[in-house]
PDB file of C-alpha atoms in Angstrom:
ATOM      1  CA  LEU A   1      -5.949  31.166  28.881  1.00 46.00           C
ATOM      2  CA  GLU A   2      -5.741  31.594  25.053  1.00 50.00           C
ATOM      3  CA  PHE A   3      -1.748  30.723  25.471  1.00 50.00           C
ATOM      4  CA  THR A   4      -2.633  27.392  27.179  1.00 55.00           C
ATOM      5  CA  THR A   5      -4.918  26.316  24.779  1.00 55.00           C
ATOM      6  CA  MET A   6      -2.827  27.066  21.702  1.00 53.00           C
ATOM      7  CA  LYS A   7       0.194  24.728  24.241  1.00 56.00           C
ATOM      8  CA  LYS A   8      -1.979  22.164  24.428  1.00 55.00           C
ATOM      9  CA  LEU A   9      -3.331  21.875  20.792  1.00 53.00           C
ATOM     10  CA  ALA A  10       0.400  21.899  19.799  1.00 51.00           C
ATOM     11  CA  LEU A  11       1.430  19.051  22.398  1.00 51.00           C
ATOM     12  CA  ILE A  12      -1.684  17.207  20.222  1.00 54.00           C
ATOM     13  CA  MET A  13      -0.744  17.395  17.493  1.00 51.00           C
ATOM     14  CA  SER A  14       2.773  16.542  18.226  1.00 50.00           C
ATOM     15  CA  LEU A  15       1.716  13.306  19.976  1.00 50.00           C
ATOM     16  CA  LEU A  16      -0.188  12.776  16.590  1.00 50.00           C
ATOM     17  CA  SER A  17       2.330  12.743  14.591  1.00 47.00           C
ATOM     18  CA  MET A  18       4.853  10.848  16.363  1.00 45.00           C
ATOM     19  CA  PHE A  19       1.873   8.343  16.899  1.00 46.00           C
ATOM     20  CA  SER A  20       1.545   8.221  12.816  1.00 44.00           C
ATOM     21  CA  PHE A  21       5.467   7.621  12.273  1.00 44.00           C
ATOM     22  CA  ALA A  22       5.141   4.799  15.483  1.00 40.00           C
ATOM     23  CA  LYS A  23       2.191   3.003  13.735  1.00 46.00           C
ATOM     24  CA  ALA A  24       4.272   3.365  10.004  1.00 45.00           C
ATOM     25  CA  ALA A  25       7.293   1.351  11.816  1.00 48.00           C
ATOM     26  CA  GLU A  26       5.371  -1.454  13.065  1.00 85.00           C
ATOM     27  CA  TYR A  27       4.522  -2.523   8.950  1.00 96.00           C
ATOM     28  CA  SER A  28       5.940  -5.969   8.666  1.00 97.00           C
ATOM     29  CA  GLU A  29       5.992  -8.725   6.267  1.00 97.00           C
ATOM     30  CA  GLY A  30       3.130 -11.049   6.757  1.00 97.00           C
ATOM     31  CA  GLN A  31       0.388  -8.237   7.917  1.00 97.00           C
ATOM     32  CA  VAL A  32      -2.889  -8.400   6.048  1.00 97.00           C
ATOM     33  CA  TRP A  33      -4.555  -4.849   6.625  1.00 97.00           C
ATOM     34  CA  SER A  34      -8.138  -3.387   5.523  1.00 97.00           C
ATOM     35  CA  TYR A  35      -7.553   0.013   3.610  1.00 97.00           C
ATOM     36  CA  LYS A  36      -9.640   2.810   2.296  1.00 97.00           C
ATOM     37  CA  THR A  37     -10.815   1.021  -0.911  1.00 97.00           C
ATOM     38  CA  ARG A  38     -13.229   1.790  -3.693  1.00 95.00           C
ATOM     39  CA  ILE A  39     -16.767   1.881  -3.869  1.00 95.00           C
ATOM     40  CA  GLY A  40     -17.856  -1.580  -3.793  1.00 94.00           C
ATOM     41  CA  GLU A  41     -14.650  -2.953  -2.578  1.00 95.00           C
ATOM     42  CA  GLU A  42     -14.453  -2.961   1.052  1.00 96.00           C
ATOM     43  CA  LYS A  43     -13.479  -6.241   1.511  1.00 97.00           C
ATOM     44  CA  SER A  44     -10.966  -5.977   0.026  1.00 97.00           C
ATOM     45  CA  THR A  45      -7.514  -6.351   1.708  1.00 97.00           C
ATOM     46  CA  VAL A  46      -3.787  -5.347   1.665  1.00 98.00           C
ATOM     47  CA  LEU A  47      -1.025  -8.217   2.205  1.00 98.00           C
ATOM     48  CA  ILE A  48       2.803  -7.122   2.614  1.00 98.00           C
ATOM     49  CA  ASN A  49       4.521  -9.599   1.196  1.00 98.00           C
ATOM     50  CA  LYS A  50       8.042  -8.528   1.520  1.00 98.00           C
ATOM     51  CA  ILE A  51       9.905  -5.292   2.686  1.00 98.00           C
ATOM     52  CA  GLU A  52      13.038  -4.416   1.508  1.00 97.00           C
ATOM     53  CA  ALA A  53      15.256  -1.144   2.059  1.00 96.00           C
ATOM     54  CA  ASN A  54      16.693   1.302  -0.935  1.00 95.00           C
ATOM     55  CA  GLU A  55      19.053   3.806  -0.487  1.00 93.00           C
ATOM     56  CA  LYS A  56      17.029   6.544  -2.311  1.00 92.00           C
ATOM     57  CA  LEU A  57      13.628   5.134  -1.868  1.00 94.00           C
ATOM     58  CA  GLY A  58      13.758   4.408   1.973  1.00 94.00           C
ATOM     59  CA  LYS A  59      11.868   1.251   2.914  1.00 96.00           C
ATOM     60  CA  ILE A  60       9.573  -0.484  -0.257  1.00 98.00           C
ATOM     61  CA  TYR A  61       6.622  -2.364   0.411  1.00 98.00           C
ATOM     62  CA  HIS A  62       5.454  -5.189  -1.857  1.00 98.00           C
ATOM     63  CA  ILE A  63       1.926  -6.145  -1.381  1.00 98.00           C
ATOM     64  CA  SER A  64      -1.055  -7.849  -2.963  1.00 97.00           C
ATOM     65  CA  LEU A  65      -4.498  -6.978  -2.939  1.00 97.00           C
ATOM     66  CA  ASN A  66      -7.107  -9.508  -2.951  1.00 95.00           C
ATOM     67  CA  LYS A  67     -11.385  -9.255  -3.268  1.00 95.00           C
ATOM     68  CA  VAL A  68     -10.588  -6.440  -5.372  1.00 94.00           C
ATOM     69  CA  LYS A  69     -13.010  -6.105  -8.732  1.00 93.00           C
ATOM     70  CA  VAL A  70     -10.852  -4.696 -11.482  1.00 91.00           C
ATOM     71  CA  LYS A  71     -12.045  -4.531 -14.889  1.00 89.00           C
ATOM     72  CA  ASN A  72     -10.344  -7.346 -17.308  1.00 87.00           C
ATOM     73  CA  PRO A  73     -11.344  -7.995 -20.873  1.00 87.00           C
ATOM     74  CA  HIS A  74      -8.251 -10.540 -21.116  1.00 86.00           C
ATOM     75  CA  ILE A  75      -9.420 -12.922 -19.123  1.00 87.00           C
ATOM     76  CA  ALA A  76     -12.882 -15.476 -18.416  1.00 88.00           C
ATOM     77  CA  GLY A  77     -14.997 -13.367 -16.277  1.00 88.00           C
ATOM     78  CA  GLY A  78     -14.189 -10.078 -17.146  1.00 87.00           C
ATOM     79  CA  PHE A  79     -12.716  -8.822 -13.828  1.00 89.00           C
ATOM     80  CA  SER A  80      -9.724  -9.626 -11.630  1.00 90.00           C
ATOM     81  CA  SER A  81     -10.347 -10.369  -7.912  1.00 91.00           C
ATOM     82  CA  GLU A  82      -6.338 -10.426  -7.357  1.00 93.00           C
ATOM     83  CA  LEU A  83      -3.450  -8.396  -7.371  1.00 93.00           C
ATOM     84  CA  PRO A  84      -0.465 -10.158  -6.906  1.00 95.00           C
ATOM     85  CA  HIS A  85       2.252  -7.512  -6.787  1.00 97.00           C
ATOM     86  CA  PHE A  86       2.714  -3.464  -6.128  1.00 94.00           C
ATOM     87  CA  PRO A  87       5.671  -2.181  -5.153  1.00 98.00           C
ATOM     88  CA  VAL A  88       4.806   1.001  -3.039  1.00 98.00           C
ATOM     89  CA  SER A  89       6.508   3.364  -0.491  1.00 97.00           C
ATOM     90  CA  GLU A  90       5.821   3.786   3.293  1.00 95.00           C
ATOM     91  CA  GLU A  91       3.230   7.319   1.961  1.00 95.00           C
ATOM     92  CA  THR A  92       1.564   4.958  -0.209  1.00 96.00           C
ATOM     93  CA  LEU A  93       0.358   3.205   3.136  1.00 97.00           C
ATOM     94  CA  LYS A  94       0.320   5.889   5.423  1.00 95.00           C
ATOM     95  CA  LYS A  95      -2.619   6.996   3.270  1.00 94.00           C
ATOM     96  CA  SER A  96      -3.976   3.631   2.739  1.00 97.00           C
ATOM     97  CA  LEU A  97      -4.013   1.287   5.482  1.00 97.00           C
ATOM     98  CA  LEU A  98      -6.489   1.637   7.885  1.00 96.00           C
ATOM     99  CA  LYS A  99      -6.687  -1.264  10.681  1.00 95.00           C
ATOM    100  CA  LEU A 100      -4.161  -4.368  10.664  1.00 96.00           C
ATOM    101  CA  VAL A 101      -6.660  -7.952  10.582  1.00 96.00           C
ATOM    102  CA  GLY A 102      -4.302 -10.284  10.707  1.00 96.00           C
ATOM    103  CA  ASN A 103      -1.432 -12.092   9.462  1.00 97.00           C
ATOM    104  CA  ALA A 104      -0.534 -14.557   6.292  1.00 97.00           C
ATOM    105  CA  ALA A 105       2.112 -16.132   4.593  1.00 97.00           C
ATOM    106  CA  PRO A 106       3.581 -14.352   1.634  1.00 96.00           C
ATOM    107  CA  ASN A 107       0.944 -14.593  -1.852  1.00 96.00           C
ATOM    108  CA  PRO A 108       3.095 -17.187  -4.081  1.00 96.00           C
ATOM    109  CA  ASP A 109       1.606 -15.076  -7.141  1.00 95.00           C
ATOM    110  CA  TYR A 110       3.793 -12.230  -6.183  1.00 97.00           C
ATOM    111  CA  ILE A 111       7.450 -13.870  -7.037  1.00 96.00           C
ATOM    112  CA  GLU A 112       6.779 -13.612 -10.650  1.00 96.00           C
ATOM    113  CA  GLY A 113       5.369  -9.447 -10.694  1.00 95.00           C
ATOM    114  CA  TYR A 114       8.438  -8.863  -8.100  1.00 97.00           C
ATOM    115  CA  ASN A 115      11.133 -10.682 -10.356  1.00 97.00           C
ATOM    116  CA  THR A 116       9.738  -8.841 -13.378  1.00 97.00           C
ATOM    117  CA  TRP A 117       9.878  -5.304 -11.326  1.00 97.00           C
ATOM    118  CA  LYS A 118      13.068  -6.016 -10.095  1.00 96.00           C
ATOM    119  CA  SER A 119      14.765  -6.287 -13.225  1.00 96.00           C
ATOM    120  CA  ALA A 120      13.546  -3.564 -14.864  1.00 96.00           C
ATOM    121  CA  PHE A 121      13.886  -1.701 -11.082  1.00 96.00           C
ATOM    122  CA  ASP A 122      17.759  -2.417 -10.994  1.00 95.00           C
ATOM    123  CA  ALA A 123      17.772  -0.988 -14.896  1.00 96.00           C
ATOM    124  CA  GLY A 124      16.637   2.376 -13.864  1.00 94.00           C
ATOM    125  CA  GLU A 125      13.645   1.558 -15.976  1.00 96.00           C
ATOM    126  CA  ALA A 126      10.592   0.971 -13.011  1.00 95.00           C
ATOM    127  CA  GLY A 127       9.877   2.544  -9.943  1.00 96.00           C
ATOM    128  CA  ILE A 128       7.626   2.628  -7.068  1.00 97.00           C
ATOM    129  CA  PHE A 129       3.944   3.692  -6.441  1.00 97.00           C
ATOM    130  CA  THR A 130       3.231   6.823  -4.115  1.00 96.00           C
ATOM    131  CA  ILE A 131      -0.357   6.902  -4.529  1.00 97.00           C
ATOM    132  CA  SER A 132      -2.930   5.424  -2.655  1.00 97.00           C
ATOM    133  CA  VAL A 133      -3.698   1.969  -3.170  1.00 97.00           C
ATOM    134  CA  ALA A 134      -7.500   2.536  -4.575  1.00 97.00           C
ATOM    135  CA  GLU A 135      -5.827   4.962  -6.567  1.00 97.00           C
ATOM    136  CA  ILE A 136      -3.381   2.460  -7.829  1.00 96.00           C
ATOM    137  CA  VAL A 137      -6.316   0.011  -8.611  1.00 95.00           C
ATOM    138  CA  GLY A 138      -8.134   1.992 -10.592  1.00 94.00           C
ATOM    139  CA  PHE A 139      -4.674   3.230 -12.225  1.00 93.00           C
ATOM    140  CA  ILE A 140      -4.368  -1.015 -12.694  1.00 92.00           C
ATOM    141  CA  GLU A 141      -7.933  -0.900 -13.939  1.00 90.00           C
ATOM    142  CA  ASP A 142      -7.434   2.056 -16.553  1.00 91.00           C
ATOM    143  CA  THR A 143      -4.513   0.173 -17.986  1.00 88.00           C
ATOM    144  CA  ILE A 144      -5.666  -3.017 -18.527  1.00 83.00           C
ATOM    145  CA  ASP A 145      -8.862  -1.992 -19.523  1.00 72.00           C
ATOM    146  CA  LYS A 146      -7.448  -0.347 -22.781  1.00 69.00           C
TER     147      LYS A 146
END
């Protein structure tokens, strides 16, 4: 009886892992997702602006965030509510995204950040994030606030 239970558990686990791969394959440009946010940013969403393939890194997702509250002493009001461009891995999306909530056109403000990143990336001077979206927001806030 115990062996049968273990077999059932193994089957369930393999089905769950296949589901997570299927979910990952469904990421596409224009999707808007809820994600595991920082406290106080629960209404923030992720927009997938662009997806590109890379030989070494696999798919690179270029995302924007809105409705965040990032301390920014360099602007009026002291807070940024939008972060227009982050290059992230599929691992980041798997760690972070919760539910598909809609679709939208790419954020036009991501293009400037993308072009800057792309030049540096092609020169071997930039990479992509593999940490969670909430961790990225914290990292950006720490960097801006200095």
